[in-house]
mmCIF file of C-alpha atoms in Angstrom:
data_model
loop_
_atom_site.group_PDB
_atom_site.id
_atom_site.type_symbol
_atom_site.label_atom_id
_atom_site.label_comp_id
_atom_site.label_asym_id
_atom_site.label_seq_id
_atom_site.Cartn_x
_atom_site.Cartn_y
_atom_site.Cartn_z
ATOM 1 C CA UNK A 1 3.152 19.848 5.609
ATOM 2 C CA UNK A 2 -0.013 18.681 7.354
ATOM 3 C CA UNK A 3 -1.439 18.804 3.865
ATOM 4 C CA UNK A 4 0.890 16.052 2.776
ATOM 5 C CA UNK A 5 -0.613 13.501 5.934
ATOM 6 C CA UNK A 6 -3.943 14.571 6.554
ATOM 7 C CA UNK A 7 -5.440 11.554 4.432
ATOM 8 C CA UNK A 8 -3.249 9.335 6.360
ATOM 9 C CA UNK A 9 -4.302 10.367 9.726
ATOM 10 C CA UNK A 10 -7.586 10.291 9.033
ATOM 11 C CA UNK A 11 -7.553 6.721 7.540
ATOM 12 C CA UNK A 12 -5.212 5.651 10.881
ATOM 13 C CA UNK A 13 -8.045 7.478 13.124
ATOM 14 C CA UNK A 14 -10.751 5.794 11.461
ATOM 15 C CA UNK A 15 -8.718 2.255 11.779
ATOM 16 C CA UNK A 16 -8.255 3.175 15.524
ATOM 17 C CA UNK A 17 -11.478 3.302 16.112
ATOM 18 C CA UNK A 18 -12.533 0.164 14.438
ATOM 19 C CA UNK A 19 -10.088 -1.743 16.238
ATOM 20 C CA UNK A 20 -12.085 -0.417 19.703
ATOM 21 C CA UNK A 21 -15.069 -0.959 18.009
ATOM 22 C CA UNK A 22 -13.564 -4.629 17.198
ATOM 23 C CA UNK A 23 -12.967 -4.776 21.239
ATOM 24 C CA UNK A 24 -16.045 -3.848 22.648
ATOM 25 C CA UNK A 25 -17.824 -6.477 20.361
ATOM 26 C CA UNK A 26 -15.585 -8.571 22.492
ATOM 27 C CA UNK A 27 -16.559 -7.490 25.259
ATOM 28 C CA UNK A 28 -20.396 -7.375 24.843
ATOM 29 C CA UNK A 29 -19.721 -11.309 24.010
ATOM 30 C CA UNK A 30 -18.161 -11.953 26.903
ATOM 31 C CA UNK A 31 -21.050 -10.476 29.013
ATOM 32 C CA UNK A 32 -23.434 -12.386 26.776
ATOM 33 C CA UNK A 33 -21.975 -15.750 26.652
ATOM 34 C CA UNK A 34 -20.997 -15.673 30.476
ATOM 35 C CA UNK A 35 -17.076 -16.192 29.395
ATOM 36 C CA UNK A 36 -14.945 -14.174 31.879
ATOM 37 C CA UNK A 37 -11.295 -12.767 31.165
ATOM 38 C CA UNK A 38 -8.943 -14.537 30.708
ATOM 39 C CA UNK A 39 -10.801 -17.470 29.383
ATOM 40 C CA UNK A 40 -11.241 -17.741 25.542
ATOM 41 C CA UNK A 41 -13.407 -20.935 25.527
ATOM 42 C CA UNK A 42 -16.663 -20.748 25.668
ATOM 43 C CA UNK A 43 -20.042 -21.207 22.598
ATOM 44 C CA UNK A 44 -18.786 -20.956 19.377
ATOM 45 C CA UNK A 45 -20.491 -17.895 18.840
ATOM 46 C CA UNK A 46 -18.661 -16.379 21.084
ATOM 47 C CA UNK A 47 -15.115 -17.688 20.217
ATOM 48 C CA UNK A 48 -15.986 -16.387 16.414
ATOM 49 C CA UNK A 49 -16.304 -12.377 17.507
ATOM 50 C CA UNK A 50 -13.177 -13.263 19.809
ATOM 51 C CA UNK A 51 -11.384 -14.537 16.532
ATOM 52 C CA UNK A 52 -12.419 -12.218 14.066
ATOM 53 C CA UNK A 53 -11.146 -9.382 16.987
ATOM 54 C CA UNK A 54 -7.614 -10.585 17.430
ATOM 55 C CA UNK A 55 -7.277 -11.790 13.798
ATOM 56 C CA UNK A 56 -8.185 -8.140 12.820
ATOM 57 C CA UNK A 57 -5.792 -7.022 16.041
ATOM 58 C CA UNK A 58 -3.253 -9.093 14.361
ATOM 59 C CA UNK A 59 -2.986 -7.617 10.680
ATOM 60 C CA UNK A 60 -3.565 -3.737 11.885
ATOM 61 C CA UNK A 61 0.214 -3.054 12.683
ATOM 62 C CA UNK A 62 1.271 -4.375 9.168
ATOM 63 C CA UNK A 63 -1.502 -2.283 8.077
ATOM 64 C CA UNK A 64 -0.530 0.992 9.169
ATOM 65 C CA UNK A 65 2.985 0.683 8.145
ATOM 66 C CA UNK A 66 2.460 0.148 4.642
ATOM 67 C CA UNK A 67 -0.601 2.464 4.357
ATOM 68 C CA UNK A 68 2.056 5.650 6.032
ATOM 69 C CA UNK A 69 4.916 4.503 3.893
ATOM 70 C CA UNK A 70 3.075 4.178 0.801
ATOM 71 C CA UNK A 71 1.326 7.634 1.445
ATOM 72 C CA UNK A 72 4.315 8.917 1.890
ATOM 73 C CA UNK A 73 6.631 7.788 -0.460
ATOM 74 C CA UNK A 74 3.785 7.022 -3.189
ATOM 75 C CA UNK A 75 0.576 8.997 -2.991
ATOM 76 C CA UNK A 76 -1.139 9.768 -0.072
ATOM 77 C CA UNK A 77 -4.722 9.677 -1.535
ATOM 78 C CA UNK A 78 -4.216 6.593 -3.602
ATOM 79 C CA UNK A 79 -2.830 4.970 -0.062
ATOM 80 C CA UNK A 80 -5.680 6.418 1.598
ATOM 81 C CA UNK A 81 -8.103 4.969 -0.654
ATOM 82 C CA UNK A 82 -6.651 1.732 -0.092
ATOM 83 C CA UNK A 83 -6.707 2.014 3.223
ATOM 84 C CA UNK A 84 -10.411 2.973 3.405
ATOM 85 C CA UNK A 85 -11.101 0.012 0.940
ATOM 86 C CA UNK A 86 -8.683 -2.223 3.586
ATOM 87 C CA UNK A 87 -11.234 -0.794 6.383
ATOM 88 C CA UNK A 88 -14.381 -1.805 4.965
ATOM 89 C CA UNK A 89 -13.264 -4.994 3.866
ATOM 90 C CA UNK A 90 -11.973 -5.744 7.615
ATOM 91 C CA UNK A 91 -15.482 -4.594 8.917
ATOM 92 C CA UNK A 92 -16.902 -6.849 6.566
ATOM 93 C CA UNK A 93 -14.645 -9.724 7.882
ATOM 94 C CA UNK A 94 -15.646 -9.494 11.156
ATOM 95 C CA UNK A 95 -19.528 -9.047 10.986
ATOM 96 C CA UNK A 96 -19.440 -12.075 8.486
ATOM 97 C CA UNK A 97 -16.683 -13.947 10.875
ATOM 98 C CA UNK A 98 -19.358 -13.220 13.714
ATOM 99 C CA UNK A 99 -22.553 -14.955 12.126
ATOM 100 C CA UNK A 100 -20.341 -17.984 10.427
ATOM 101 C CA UNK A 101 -16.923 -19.193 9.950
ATOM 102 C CA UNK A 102 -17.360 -19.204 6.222
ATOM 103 C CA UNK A 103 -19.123 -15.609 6.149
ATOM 104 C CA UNK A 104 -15.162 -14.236 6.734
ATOM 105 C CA UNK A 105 -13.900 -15.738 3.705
ATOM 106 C CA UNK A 106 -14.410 -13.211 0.808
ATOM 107 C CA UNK A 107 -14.268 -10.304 2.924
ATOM 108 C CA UNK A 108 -10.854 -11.904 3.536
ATOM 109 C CA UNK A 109 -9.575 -12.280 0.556
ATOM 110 C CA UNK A 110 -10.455 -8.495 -0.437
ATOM 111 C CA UNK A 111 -8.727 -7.514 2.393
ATOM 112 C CA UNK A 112 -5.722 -9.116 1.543
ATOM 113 C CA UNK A 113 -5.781 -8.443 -1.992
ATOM 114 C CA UNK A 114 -5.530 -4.088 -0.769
ATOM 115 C CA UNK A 115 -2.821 -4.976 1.935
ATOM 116 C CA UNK A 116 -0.951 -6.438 -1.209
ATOM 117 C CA UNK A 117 -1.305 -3.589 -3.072
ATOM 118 C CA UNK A 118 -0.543 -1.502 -0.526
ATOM 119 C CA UNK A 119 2.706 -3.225 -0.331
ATOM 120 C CA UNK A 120 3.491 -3.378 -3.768
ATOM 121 C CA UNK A 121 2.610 1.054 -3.839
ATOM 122 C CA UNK A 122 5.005 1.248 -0.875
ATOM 123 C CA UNK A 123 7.643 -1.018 -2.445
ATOM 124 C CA UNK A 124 7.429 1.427 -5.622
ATOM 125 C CA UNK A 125 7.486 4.576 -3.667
ATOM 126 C CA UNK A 126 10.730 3.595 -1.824
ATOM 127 C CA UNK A 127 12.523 1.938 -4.904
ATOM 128 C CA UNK A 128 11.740 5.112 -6.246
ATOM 129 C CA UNK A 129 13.019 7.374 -3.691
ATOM 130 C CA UNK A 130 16.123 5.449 -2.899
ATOM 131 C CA UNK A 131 16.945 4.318 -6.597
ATOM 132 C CA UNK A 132 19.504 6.835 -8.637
ATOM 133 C CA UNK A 133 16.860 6.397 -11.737
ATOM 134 C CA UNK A 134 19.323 8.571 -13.460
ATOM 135 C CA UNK A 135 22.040 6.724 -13.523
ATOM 136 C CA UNK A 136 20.028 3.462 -13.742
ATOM 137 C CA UNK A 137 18.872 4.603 -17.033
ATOM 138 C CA UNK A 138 21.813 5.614 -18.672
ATOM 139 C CA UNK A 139 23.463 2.098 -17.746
ATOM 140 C CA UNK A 140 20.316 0.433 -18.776
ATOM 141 C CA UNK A 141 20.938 -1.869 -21.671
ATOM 142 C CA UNK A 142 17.767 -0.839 -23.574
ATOM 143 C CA UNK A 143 16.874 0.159 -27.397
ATOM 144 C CA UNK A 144 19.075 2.943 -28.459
ATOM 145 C CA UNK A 145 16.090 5.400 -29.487
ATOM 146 C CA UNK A 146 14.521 4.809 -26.773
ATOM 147 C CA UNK A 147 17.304 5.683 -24.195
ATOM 148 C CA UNK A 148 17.975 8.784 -26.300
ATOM 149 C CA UNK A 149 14.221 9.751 -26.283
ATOM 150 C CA UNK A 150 13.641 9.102 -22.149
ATOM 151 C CA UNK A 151 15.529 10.215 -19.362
ATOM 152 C CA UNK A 152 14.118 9.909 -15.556
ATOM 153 C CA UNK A 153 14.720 13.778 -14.301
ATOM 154 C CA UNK A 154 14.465 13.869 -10.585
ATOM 155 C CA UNK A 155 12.598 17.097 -8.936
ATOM 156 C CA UNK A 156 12.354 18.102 -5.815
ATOM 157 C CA UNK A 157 8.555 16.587 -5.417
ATOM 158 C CA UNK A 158 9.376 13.693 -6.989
ATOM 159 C CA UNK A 159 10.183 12.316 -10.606
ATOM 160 C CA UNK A 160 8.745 12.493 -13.975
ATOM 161 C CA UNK A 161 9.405 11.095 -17.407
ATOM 162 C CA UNK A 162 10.460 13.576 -19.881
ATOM 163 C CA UNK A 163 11.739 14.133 -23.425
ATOM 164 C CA UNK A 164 15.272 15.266 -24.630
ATOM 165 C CA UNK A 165 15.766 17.099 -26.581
ATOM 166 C CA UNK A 166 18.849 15.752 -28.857
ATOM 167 C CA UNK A 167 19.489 16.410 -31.838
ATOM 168 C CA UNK A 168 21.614 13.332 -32.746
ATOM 169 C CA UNK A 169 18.612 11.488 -32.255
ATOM 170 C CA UNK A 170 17.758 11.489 -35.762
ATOM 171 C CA UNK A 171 21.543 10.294 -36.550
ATOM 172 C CA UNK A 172 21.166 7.519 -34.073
ATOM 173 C CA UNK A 173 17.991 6.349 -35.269
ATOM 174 C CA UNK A 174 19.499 6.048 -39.000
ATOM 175 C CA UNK A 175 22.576 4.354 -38.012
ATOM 176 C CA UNK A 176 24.783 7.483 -38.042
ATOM 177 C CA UNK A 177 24.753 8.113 -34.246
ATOM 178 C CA UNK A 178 28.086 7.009 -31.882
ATOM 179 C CA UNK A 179 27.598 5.596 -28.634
ATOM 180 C CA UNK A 180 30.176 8.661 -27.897
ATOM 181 C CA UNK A 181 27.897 10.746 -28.787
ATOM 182 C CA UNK A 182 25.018 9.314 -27.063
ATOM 183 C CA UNK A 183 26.738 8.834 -23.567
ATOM 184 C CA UNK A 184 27.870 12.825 -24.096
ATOM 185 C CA UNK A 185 24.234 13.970 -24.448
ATOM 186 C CA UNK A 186 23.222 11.499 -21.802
ATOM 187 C CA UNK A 187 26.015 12.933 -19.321
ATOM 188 C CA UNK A 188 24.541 16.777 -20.049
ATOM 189 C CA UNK A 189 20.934 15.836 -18.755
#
């Protein structure tokens, strides 16, 4: 089981601790620039580290939700990858957010590009999990050969593409085939 999360954790951990790290940069600015809690104001080199901390603050929830759910539900070390990939681009954002407001901007983009995918892996992994793909296929309208040549079969770790074996195949293909037929060798997988 701890197999199946240990990527994940370790990804979360590592974003936990760039988030502090993220904070303390904070705070060493606040020492440096004289600007005392709760103020925000102050130089503008100061209110860029302040900005590039809470704007990083501000995407890490929506971060670890779709990095667990599309570990879990997709693959955890394609999510994890992301996630490192999210990381580095986020550490990148704030050191360049930190020396200029235009130093953020392609680490930003990056960034958002992997929380994207990230969401589309998580929206795949659910429709996945929650869809009946055998029952989707059979009431798929779709070429005739090819809905008697794919079914989805669904296995207990997950589901896989994988050839019938019918015979009327061959009938179908040459016109010879019923849609009786087809539906009967459909309902047996």
């Amino acid at each position: 089981m701890l197999d199946q999360i240990a990527l994940l954790a370790a990804v979360t951990l590592l974003g936990v601790l760039e988030q502090a790290y993220f904070s303390l940069q904070v705070i060493y600015a606040r020492r440096k620039y004289k600007v005392s809690p709760p103020g925000t104001a102050g130089p503008p080199e100061f209110e860029r580290v302040f900005r590039a901390q809470v704007n990083c603050s501000e995407y890490f929830p929506i971060f670890l939700s779709v990095l667990w759910v599309a570990g879990l539900f997709f693959q955890q070390a394609v999510a994890a990858v992301c996630g490192l990939l999210y990381l580095y681009a986020r550490y990148r954002y704030f050191q360049g957010y930190t020396l200029s407001a235009q130093g953020r901007l392609a680490p930003m983009y990056f960034s958002a590009k992997v929380l994207w995918i990230l969401i589309g892996l998580a929206t795949v992994g659910l429709l996945i999990h929650f869809l009946p793909l055998n029952s989707f296929v059979r009431t798929m309208e779709m070429p005739s050969q090819l809905q008697l040549l794919f079914s989805w079969q669904s296995w207990n770790t997950g589901h896989s593409l994988r050839l019938l074996q019918y015979p009327a195949c061959s009938r179908r293909a040459s016109g010879t085939g019923t849609t009786a037929t087809r539906n009967a060798a459909l309902a047996n997988v």
